[in-house]
Coordinates of C-alpha atoms and ligand atoms in Angstrom, one line a residue:
M1 CA 131.3 157.0 103.5
A2 CA 131.5 157.0 99.7
G3 CA 132.3 153.7 98.2
L4 CA 131.2 151.7 101.2
T5 CA 128.0 149.9 101.9
V6 CA 126.7 151.6 105.0
T7 CA 124.8 149.5 107.4
N8 CA 122.3 151.6 109.3
I9 CA 121.4 150.7 112.8
S10 CA 118.5 152.3 114.5
L11 CA 118.4 152.1 118.3
A12 CA 115.1 152.5 120.2
S13 CA 116.3 155.4 122.4
E14 CA 119.3 157.4 123.4
T15 CA 120.0 154.9 126.2
D16 CA 119.1 151.7 124.4
W17 CA 121.9 149.5 125.9
P18 CA 120.3 146.1 125.1
G19 CA 119.7 147.2 121.5
F20 CA 123.2 148.4 121.1
R21 CA 124.6 145.2 122.6
N22 CA 122.5 142.9 120.3
E23 CA 123.3 144.9 117.2
A24 CA 127.0 145.1 117.9
R25 CA 127.1 141.3 118.4
A26 CA 125.3 140.8 115.1
L27 CA 127.6 143.2 113.3
L28 CA 130.6 141.5 114.7
A29 CA 129.3 138.1 113.7
K30 CA 128.9 139.4 110.1
L31 CA 132.4 141.0 110.2
I32 CA 131.0 144.4 109.4
A33 CA 133.7 146.9 110.2
P34 CA 133.1 150.0 112.3
A35 CA 133.6 152.3 109.3
E36 CA 130.7 150.6 107.5
V37 CA 128.2 151.2 110.2
A38 CA 126.0 154.3 110.9
W39 CA 124.3 154.4 114.2
H40 CA 121.0 156.3 114.8
T41 CA 118.7 157.1 117.6
P42 CA 115.2 158.5 117.4
A43 CA 116.6 161.9 118.3
S44 CA 119.2 161.8 115.5
G45 CA 116.4 160.9 113.2
A46 CA 118.5 160.0 110.1
A47 CA 117.9 156.3 109.9
D48 CA 115.1 156.4 107.4
L49 CA 117.3 158.1 104.9
F50 CA 119.2 154.9 104.5
S51 CA 116.3 152.5 104.1
D52 CA 118.4 150.1 102.1
S53 CA 120.0 148.9 105.4
D54 CA 121.0 145.3 105.3
V55 CA 120.5 144.8 109.1
S56 CA 117.0 145.0 110.5
P57 CA 116.8 147.5 113.3
T58 CA 114.6 145.3 115.4
S59 CA 115.9 141.8 114.6
P60 CA 119.5 141.5 115.7
L61 CA 121.6 138.9 114.1
V62 CA 123.4 136.6 116.5
A63 CA 124.1 134.0 113.9
A64 CA 127.5 132.5 113.3
H65 CA 129.2 133.8 110.2
S66 CA 130.6 132.0 107.2
H67 CA 134.1 133.5 107.9
G68 CA 134.3 131.2 110.9
P69 CA 133.8 131.5 114.6
I70 CA 134.4 134.9 116.3
N71 CA 135.6 135.3 119.8
L72 CA 132.9 137.5 121.3
V73 CA 134.2 137.3 124.9
V74 CA 135.2 140.7 126.2
P75 CA 136.2 141.7 129.7
S76 CA 133.2 142.3 132.0
S77 CA 134.7 145.7 132.8
F78 CA 134.3 146.6 129.2
V79 CA 130.6 145.8 129.4
T80 CA 130.2 148.0 132.5
L81 CA 132.1 150.7 130.7
C82 CA 129.8 150.5 127.7
E83 CA 126.7 150.7 129.9
T84 CA 128.0 154.0 131.2
V85 CA 129.4 155.5 128.0
I86 CA 126.1 154.9 126.2
L87 CA 124.6 157.6 128.5
H88 CA 127.1 160.2 127.1
N89 CA 125.6 162.9 125.0
D90 CA 128.2 162.5 122.2
P91 CA 126.3 161.2 119.1
A92 CA 129.5 159.4 118.1
R93 CA 129.5 157.2 121.2
F94 CA 127.9 154.2 119.6
G95 CA 130.5 154.2 116.8
L96 CA 133.3 154.7 119.2
L97 CA 132.2 151.8 121.4
Y98 CA 131.6 149.5 118.4
S99 CA 135.0 150.4 117.1
L100 CA 136.6 149.5 120.4
L101 CA 134.7 146.3 120.6
W102 CA 135.8 145.5 117.1
R103 CA 139.4 146.1 118.0
L104 CA 139.2 144.1 121.2
V105 CA 138.1 141.2 119.1
H106 CA 140.5 141.7 116.2
E107 CA 143.5 143.2 118.1
P108 CA 144.2 141.1 121.2
A109 CA 147.0 143.4 122.2
L110 CA 144.6 146.2 122.9
R111 CA 143.5 144.5 126.1
H112 CA 147.0 145.2 127.5
D113 CA 147.3 148.8 126.3
P114 CA 145.5 151.0 128.8
L115 CA 147.0 154.1 127.1
D116 CA 145.5 153.4 123.8
A117 CA 143.8 156.6 122.6
G118 CA 140.5 154.9 121.9
R119 CA 140.4 153.4 125.4
V120 CA 141.4 156.6 127.0
K121 CA 138.7 158.5 125.2
V122 CA 135.9 156.3 126.3
Q123 CA 137.2 156.2 129.9
H124 CA 137.0 160.0 129.9
M125 CA 133.5 159.8 128.5
A126 CA 132.5 157.4 131.3
Q127 CA 134.0 159.7 133.9
S128 CA 132.0 162.6 132.6
V129 CA 128.8 160.5 132.8
R130 CA 129.6 159.4 136.3
R131 CA 130.3 163.0 137.4
D132 CA 127.0 164.1 135.9
M133 CA 125.1 161.4 137.8
H134 CA 126.8 162.4 141.0
K135 CA 125.9 166.1 140.4
M136 CA 122.3 165.2 139.7
K137 CA 122.1 163.2 143.0
A138 CA 123.6 166.2 144.8
F139 CA 121.9 169.2 143.2
V140 CA 118.3 168.2 142.6
R141 CA 116.1 170.4 144.7
F142 CA 112.5 169.5 145.1
R143 CA 109.7 172.1 145.5
T144 CA 106.3 171.2 146.9
V145 CA 103.1 171.5 144.9
E146 CA 99.9 171.0 146.9
S147 CA 97.8 168.4 145.1
G148 CA 94.4 169.3 146.6
E149 CA 92.6 168.3 149.8
G150 CA 93.3 164.8 151.1
K151 CA 96.0 164.2 148.5
P152 CA 99.7 164.0 149.3
P153 CA 101.7 166.9 147.8
L154 CA 103.8 166.4 144.7
H155 CA 107.5 167.4 144.9
V156 CA 108.9 168.6 141.7
A157 CA 112.5 169.4 140.7
W158 CA 114.1 170.9 137.6
F159 CA 117.5 169.7 136.5
E160 CA 119.6 170.1 133.4
P161 CA 122.0 167.1 133.1
D162 CA 124.7 167.1 130.5
H163 CA 124.1 163.5 129.5
H164 CA 121.2 161.0 129.1
I165 CA 121.2 160.0 132.8
V166 CA 117.6 160.4 134.0
E167 CA 116.8 156.7 133.8
A168 CA 120.0 155.7 135.4
V169 CA 119.7 158.1 138.3
A170 CA 115.9 157.7 138.9
P171 CA 116.3 154.5 141.1
F172 CA 118.5 156.5 143.5
F173 CA 115.7 159.0 144.1
M174 CA 113.2 156.2 144.3
R175 CA 115.1 154.6 147.1
R176 CA 115.8 157.9 148.9
F177 CA 112.4 159.4 148.7
T178 CA 110.2 156.3 148.6
Q179 CA 107.5 157.9 150.8
M180 CA 107.1 161.0 148.7
E181 CA 105.4 161.5 145.4
W182 CA 107.9 163.3 143.2
A183 CA 108.8 164.2 139.6
I184 CA 112.1 165.4 138.1
L185 CA 111.9 167.4 134.9
T186 CA 114.8 167.8 132.5
P187 CA 114.9 169.2 129.0
E188 CA 115.1 165.7 127.5
R189 CA 113.3 163.3 129.8
S190 CA 111.0 163.4 132.9
V191 CA 110.5 160.9 135.6
H192 CA 107.6 160.6 138.0
W193 CA 107.5 158.4 141.1
D194 CA 103.9 157.8 142.2
G195 CA 104.8 155.9 145.3
E196 CA 104.8 152.5 143.5
R197 CA 106.4 152.9 140.1
L198 CA 108.7 155.1 138.1
H199 CA 107.2 156.6 135.0
F200 CA 109.4 158.1 132.3
G201 CA 108.2 160.6 129.8
P202 CA 109.3 163.4 127.5
G203 CA 111.3 166.4 128.7
G204 CA 109.9 169.6 130.0
E205 CA 110.8 173.3 130.3
R206 CA 112.1 175.1 133.3
R207 CA 108.9 177.2 133.6
H208 CA 107.0 173.9 134.3
A209 CA 108.8 173.5 137.6
P210 CA 107.2 175.2 140.6
A211 CA 108.2 178.4 142.3
P212 CA 110.1 178.5 145.7
D213 CA 108.2 177.2 148.7
A214 CA 108.4 177.4 152.5
G215 CA 110.7 174.3 152.6
E216 CA 113.1 176.2 150.4
A217 CA 113.1 179.2 152.7
L218 CA 113.9 176.9 155.5
W219 CA 116.7 175.3 153.5
L220 CA 118.1 178.8 152.8
T221 CA 118.1 179.6 156.5
Y222 CA 119.9 176.4 157.2
Y223 CA 122.4 176.9 154.5
A224 CA 123.1 180.5 155.7
N225 CA 123.6 179.2 159.2
I226 CA 125.9 176.3 158.4
F227 CA 128.0 178.5 156.0
N228 CA 131.4 178.9 157.7
P229 CA 133.2 181.9 156.3
A230 CA 136.5 180.8 157.8
R231 CA 136.5 177.7 155.7
L232 CA 135.4 179.3 152.4
K233 CA 137.5 178.2 149.5
M234 CA 135.8 179.6 146.5
A235 CA 137.8 177.7 143.9
M236 CA 137.1 174.4 145.7
M237 CA 133.5 175.3 146.1
K238 CA 133.1 176.0 142.4
K239 CA 134.8 172.7 141.6
E240 CA 132.4 170.8 143.9
M241 CA 129.4 172.9 142.9
P242 CA 130.1 174.1 139.4
V243 CA 128.7 177.5 138.5
K244 CA 126.6 176.0 135.7
Y245 CA 124.3 174.4 138.3
W246 CA 123.9 177.6 140.3
H247 CA 120.9 178.9 138.5
N248 CA 118.9 175.9 139.7
L249 CA 120.2 175.9 143.2
P250 CA 118.3 178.2 145.6
E251 CA 121.3 178.5 147.9
A252 CA 123.4 179.8 145.1
E253 CA 121.7 183.2 145.5
L254 CA 123.2 183.4 149.0
I255 CA 126.7 182.5 147.9
S256 CA 128.0 185.8 146.6
G257 CA 126.7 187.7 149.6
L258 CA 128.1 185.2 152.0
A259 CA 131.4 185.1 150.2
A260 CA 131.7 188.8 150.0
D261 CA 131.3 189.1 153.7
A262 CA 133.4 186.1 154.6
M263 CA 136.7 187.9 155.3
A264 CA 135.1 190.3 157.8
R265 CA 133.1 187.6 159.5
S266 CA 136.1 185.3 159.8
G267 CA 137.9 188.2 161.6
R268 CA 135.0 188.6 163.9
M269 CA 134.9 184.8 164.6
V270 CA 138.6 184.9 165.5
E271 CA 138.1 187.8 167.9
A272 CA 135.0 186.4 169.5
A273 CA 135.0 184.6 172.8
P274 CA 134.9 180.8 172.6
T275 CA 131.4 179.4 172.6
Q276 CA 130.1 176.3 174.5
P277 CA 131.2 173.2 172.6
A278 CA 129.1 170.2 171.4
R279 CA 125.4 170.5 172.0
R280 CA 123.3 173.0 170.1
I281 CA 120.9 173.4 173.0
V282 CA 123.1 175.2 175.4
P283 CA 122.1 175.1 179.0
V284 CA 122.3 178.5 180.7
A285 CA 124.3 178.7 183.9
S286 CA 122.1 178.3 186.9
E287 CA 122.7 181.8 188.4
T288 CA 121.2 183.4 185.3
A289 CA 118.3 180.9 185.1
P290 CA 114.8 182.1 185.7
R291 CA 113.0 181.4 189.0
V292 CA 110.3 179.1 188.1
S293 CA 107.8 179.0 190.9
N294 CA 106.7 182.6 191.2
A295 CA 107.6 184.4 188.0
P296 CA 107.4 182.2 184.9
H297 CA 108.5 184.8 182.4
E298 CA 111.4 186.3 184.2
G299 CA 114.7 185.8 182.6
V300 CA 113.4 183.6 179.9
A301 CA 115.3 183.9 176.6
G302 CA 113.4 186.1 174.3
P303 CA 113.2 186.2 170.6
E304 CA 116.1 188.7 170.5
D305 CA 118.4 186.0 171.9
V306 CA 117.7 183.6 169.0
G307 CA 120.3 183.5 166.4
R308 CA 122.5 185.9 168.2
G309 CA 126.1 185.8 167.0
V310 CA 128.0 186.1 163.8
F311 CA 125.3 184.4 161.8
A312 CA 122.4 186.4 163.0
E313 CA 122.3 188.8 160.1
L314 CA 122.1 186.0 157.6
T315 CA 119.0 184.4 158.9
V316 CA 116.2 184.5 156.3
A317 CA 112.9 185.5 157.8
I318 CA 110.3 182.7 157.8
H319 CA 107.2 182.5 159.9
P320 CA 107.3 179.9 162.6
A321 CA 104.1 178.3 161.4
Q322 CA 105.6 177.9 157.9
A323 CA 108.8 176.7 159.4
L324 CA 107.0 174.0 161.5
T325 CA 105.0 172.9 158.5
A326 CA 108.2 172.6 156.4
L327 CA 110.0 170.8 159.3
K328 CA 107.1 168.4 159.6
K329 CA 107.3 167.5 155.9
A330 CA 111.1 167.2 156.2
T331 CA 110.9 164.7 159.1
D332 CA 108.8 162.4 156.9
R333 CA 111.7 162.1 154.5
C334 CA 114.3 161.8 157.3
R335 CA 116.5 158.7 157.0
E336 CA 119.3 159.8 159.2
C337 CA 118.7 156.7 161.2
P338 CA 117.1 153.4 160.1
I339 CA 113.8 153.9 162.0
G340 CA 112.1 156.1 159.4
E341 CA 112.4 153.4 156.8
H342 CA 109.9 151.1 158.6
A343 CA 107.5 153.6 160.0
T344 CA 104.2 154.6 158.3
Q345 CA 105.0 158.3 158.6
S346 CA 106.8 160.7 160.9
V347 CA 104.8 162.1 163.8
F348 CA 105.6 165.7 164.4
G349 CA 104.7 168.0 167.2
E350 CA 101.2 169.5 167.5
G351 CA 99.9 172.7 169.2
P352 CA 99.9 176.4 169.1
V353 CA 102.9 178.0 167.4
H354 CA 103.8 180.0 170.5
A355 CA 102.7 177.6 173.2
A356 CA 104.0 178.5 176.7
L357 CA 104.5 174.9 177.6
M358 CA 106.0 172.1 175.4
V359 CA 105.5 168.5 176.4
V360 CA 108.1 166.1 175.1
G361 CA 107.5 162.3 175.0
E362 CA 109.8 159.6 173.7
Q363 CA 108.6 158.5 170.3
P364 CA 105.3 157.8 168.6
G365 CA 103.6 154.5 169.4
D366 CA 101.6 152.2 167.1
Q367 CA 98.5 154.4 167.0
E368 CA 100.4 157.6 166.6
D369 CA 102.3 156.1 163.7
L370 CA 99.1 155.2 162.0
R371 CA 97.4 158.5 162.6
G372 CA 100.4 160.8 162.3
R373 CA 99.6 162.6 165.6
P374 CA 101.4 162.5 168.9
F375 CA 99.9 161.0 172.1
V376 CA 96.7 159.6 170.6
G377 CA 97.1 156.0 171.8
P378 CA 96.8 154.5 175.3
A379 CA 99.6 156.6 176.7
G380 CA 98.0 159.7 175.1
R381 CA 94.7 158.8 176.7
L382 CA 96.2 158.6 180.1
F383 CA 98.0 161.9 179.5
D384 CA 94.7 163.5 178.3
Q385 CA 93.0 162.3 181.5
A386 CA 95.7 163.8 183.7
I387 CA 95.7 167.2 182.0
A388 CA 91.9 167.3 182.1
Q389 CA 92.2 166.8 185.9
L390 CA 94.7 169.5 186.1
G391 CA 92.5 171.9 184.1
W392 CA 95.0 172.2 181.2
P393 CA 93.4 172.6 177.8
R394 CA 95.4 170.3 175.5
E395 CA 95.0 172.9 172.7
Q396 CA 97.2 175.2 174.7
L397 CA 100.1 172.7 174.9
Y398 CA 102.6 172.0 172.2
V399 CA 103.0 168.2 172.4
T400 CA 105.8 166.4 170.7
N401 CA 108.4 163.6 170.9
A402 CA 112.2 163.3 171.1
V403 CA 112.1 160.8 168.2
K404 CA 109.9 161.4 165.3
H405 CA 109.3 157.9 163.9
F406 CA 107.9 154.8 165.5
K407 CA 110.5 152.1 166.3
F408 CA 109.0 148.6 166.7
E409 CA 109.7 144.9 166.3
L410 CA 107.2 142.6 164.8
R411 CA 105.8 139.8 167.0
G412 CA 103.5 137.9 164.7
K413 CA 101.3 140.7 163.3
R414 CA 101.8 143.0 166.3
R415 CA 104.2 145.9 166.2
I416 CA 105.8 146.1 169.6
H417 CA 107.4 149.3 170.8
K418 CA 111.2 149.3 170.9
T419 CA 113.1 152.0 172.8
P420 CA 115.3 154.0 170.4
T421 CA 119.0 153.6 170.8
Q422 CA 121.1 156.5 171.9
R423 CA 122.4 156.9 168.4
E424 CA 118.9 157.1 167.0
A425 CA 117.8 159.6 169.6
S426 CA 120.8 161.7 168.9
A427 CA 120.2 161.6 165.1
C428 CA 116.7 162.9 165.8
L429 CA 117.6 165.6 168.2
H430 CA 118.0 168.4 165.7
W431 CA 114.3 168.1 164.8
L432 CA 113.3 168.7 168.4
E433 CA 115.8 171.6 168.7
S434 CA 114.3 173.2 165.6
E435 CA 110.8 172.8 167.1
I436 CA 111.9 174.5 170.3
E437 CA 113.6 177.2 168.2
Q438 CA 110.3 177.9 166.4
V439 CA 107.8 177.5 169.2
Q440 CA 109.9 179.3 171.9
P441 CA 108.1 177.6 174.8
H442 CA 108.7 179.2 178.2
A443 CA 109.1 175.8 179.8
L444 CA 109.1 172.1 178.9
I445 CA 108.0 168.8 180.4
A446 CA 110.1 165.8 179.7
L447 CA 108.1 162.6 179.9
G448 CA 110.5 159.8 180.6
A449 CA 114.3 159.3 180.2
T450 CA 114.6 159.6 176.4
A451 CA 112.9 163.1 176.4
A452 CA 114.8 164.1 179.5
K453 CA 118.2 163.2 178.0
A454 CA 117.3 165.0 174.8
L455 CA 116.4 168.2 176.6
L456 CA 119.1 168.2 179.3
G457 CA 121.9 166.7 177.2
R458 CA 122.9 164.2 179.9
P459 CA 121.6 160.8 181.1
V460 CA 118.7 161.4 183.6
A461 CA 117.7 159.0 186.3
V462 CA 114.0 159.8 186.1
T463 CA 112.9 158.2 189.4
R464 CA 115.5 160.2 191.3
E465 CA 115.2 163.5 189.3
R466 CA 111.4 163.6 188.7
G467 CA 109.2 166.3 190.1
Q468 CA 112.0 168.9 189.8
W469 CA 112.8 171.7 187.4
H470 CA 116.1 171.5 185.7
D471 CA 118.0 173.9 183.4
G472 CA 117.3 173.1 179.8
P473 CA 117.8 174.7 176.4
R474 CA 118.5 178.4 176.4
G475 CA 117.7 178.8 180.0
R476 CA 114.2 177.2 179.7
K477 CA 113.1 175.2 182.6
V478 CA 112.5 171.5 182.1
L479 CA 110.3 169.5 184.4
V480 CA 111.2 165.8 184.5
T481 CA 108.6 163.2 185.2
L482 CA 107.5 159.7 184.3
H483 CA 106.3 158.7 180.9
P484 CA 102.6 157.7 180.9
S485 CA 103.6 154.3 179.5
A486 CA 105.6 153.6 182.6
L487 CA 102.4 154.1 184.6
L488 CA 100.5 151.8 182.3
R489 CA 103.2 149.1 182.6
G490 CA 103.6 149.5 186.4
D491 CA 102.2 147.2 189.2
P492 CA 98.4 147.5 189.1
A493 CA 98.4 147.5 192.9
E494 CA 100.3 150.7 192.9
H495 CA 98.5 152.4 189.9
E496 CA 96.5 154.8 192.0
Q497 CA 99.3 156.0 194.1
A498 CA 101.7 156.2 191.1
Y499 CA 99.1 158.2 189.1
K500 CA 98.6 160.6 192.0
A501 CA 102.3 161.2 192.3
W502 CA 102.5 161.8 188.5
L503 CA 99.7 164.3 188.7
D504 CA 101.6 166.1 191.5
D505 CA 104.7 166.2 189.3
L506 CA 102.8 167.6 186.4
A507 CA 100.9 170.1 188.6
L508 CA 104.3 171.9 189.1
A509 CA 103.9 173.3 185.5
T510 CA 100.4 174.7 185.9
D511 CA 101.8 178.2 186.5
W512 CA 103.3 178.3 183.1
L513 CA 99.9 177.8 181.5
K514 CA 98.3 180.4 183.7
H515 CA 100.8 182.9 182.4
A516 CA 100.4 181.8 178.8
V517 CA 100.0 184.7 176.4
Ligands
URA601 N1 104.5 157.6 173.6 C1 105.2 158.7 173.3 O1 106.3 159.0 173.9 N2 104.8 159.6 172.4 C2 103.6 159.4 171.8 O2 103.3 160.2 170.9 C3 102.9 158.2 172.1 C4 103.4 157.3 173.0

């Protein structure tokens, strides 16, 4: 810039939008042309070399100028554009934006020329920033770091954005993972959510991010299972999931293997007989179902049946206990329906990994929500009383719910149970299915209509169908009976009789416990 007086502007950070806006206003007011301005950020570090700057970096001038008033009104879309483009990694972005601003003020026709090279260039830059933000939202993968006894785990992710987008994207993760404590490390910036506030700090290195965990193994299993070879379009996939992100995406390790085998597997899929549509828990036809009363183990689907089919060879081995732990953590974050947003925590199933009998309730109640354990409130106490009378040790049962979060409405300070809607129960069903898949119970008890519908895949009239075994997931028998809350709510004059009838229903499952391994 020989022959020109250069005005040096130092901004507070790479993304100092308020600083840029104020300085640009001041420069315009002083009629300082774009060619006379040099923009600096702490990272570019050159501002001190020009200490004869005639504009203070920290005291923007908004004063009127002796050359007369200046029209500083620009379209609001331009302001939005600037806010985005400022996040671009091009060091020339401030100069480009100031130059456009200058021209908008001094060349009114520019507003009507969308094909102007300067306008097109910054539009492309904004597009690149938006794409980077979208990719960060899609491709951040958290890994869990245990923080020590009694403390919630920290979830850490490593990501390499192209632009200065960490501050801009962090609120998205805050809203999405409010309940978790998490951190995202990038080479330039880091952000940490402690459950209450976002903290921004300097960048890190990839080696600071944790190694793969059980949750990741589960995700890989899921990814391998949902991968549909018949729909593989490699070019499209690379467009959506650019190769440059692959080294940070655990599932990318599977892609080449899955893709290599895709043709052969598509062929097998075409030749294979049609499968049962819709529900993932497929009831087995009654003629192949086990006889319940005398021989609990006969005909029950064994582990070899699980994952049978074209995807079986892709399943990544993971111990059921690890899988259940990972599932439990994942339910906490689940927001597939609105219930989770208001609950204290998710309440996952509890019991031995290979319990012979799984008991399924509706959803956690107030006490369960607070304590994070199923059936520990009033309904749970009635259930405990019943099983004690039947001689069933609770520690031999796997006890869970169809819906994993507590749905309630506030009446004053009291949280009153609300029945989940069909849509909410359906959104939650896959968690229960995954639990069944891991525990492999020989039989299940459905307590109430919500559990019965989840297990049988159809509406169930509990009063009519109670005390009977029905065909449930993968040939497992499902005993339908009342929910203990129904007994608690019922007519006190009939309590004793109703309780006795309920015990009679439950007693039908005693054989399964006797045969427990
Ligand atoms: N009701 C349920 O269905 N489940 C619980 O865990 C508690 C009450």
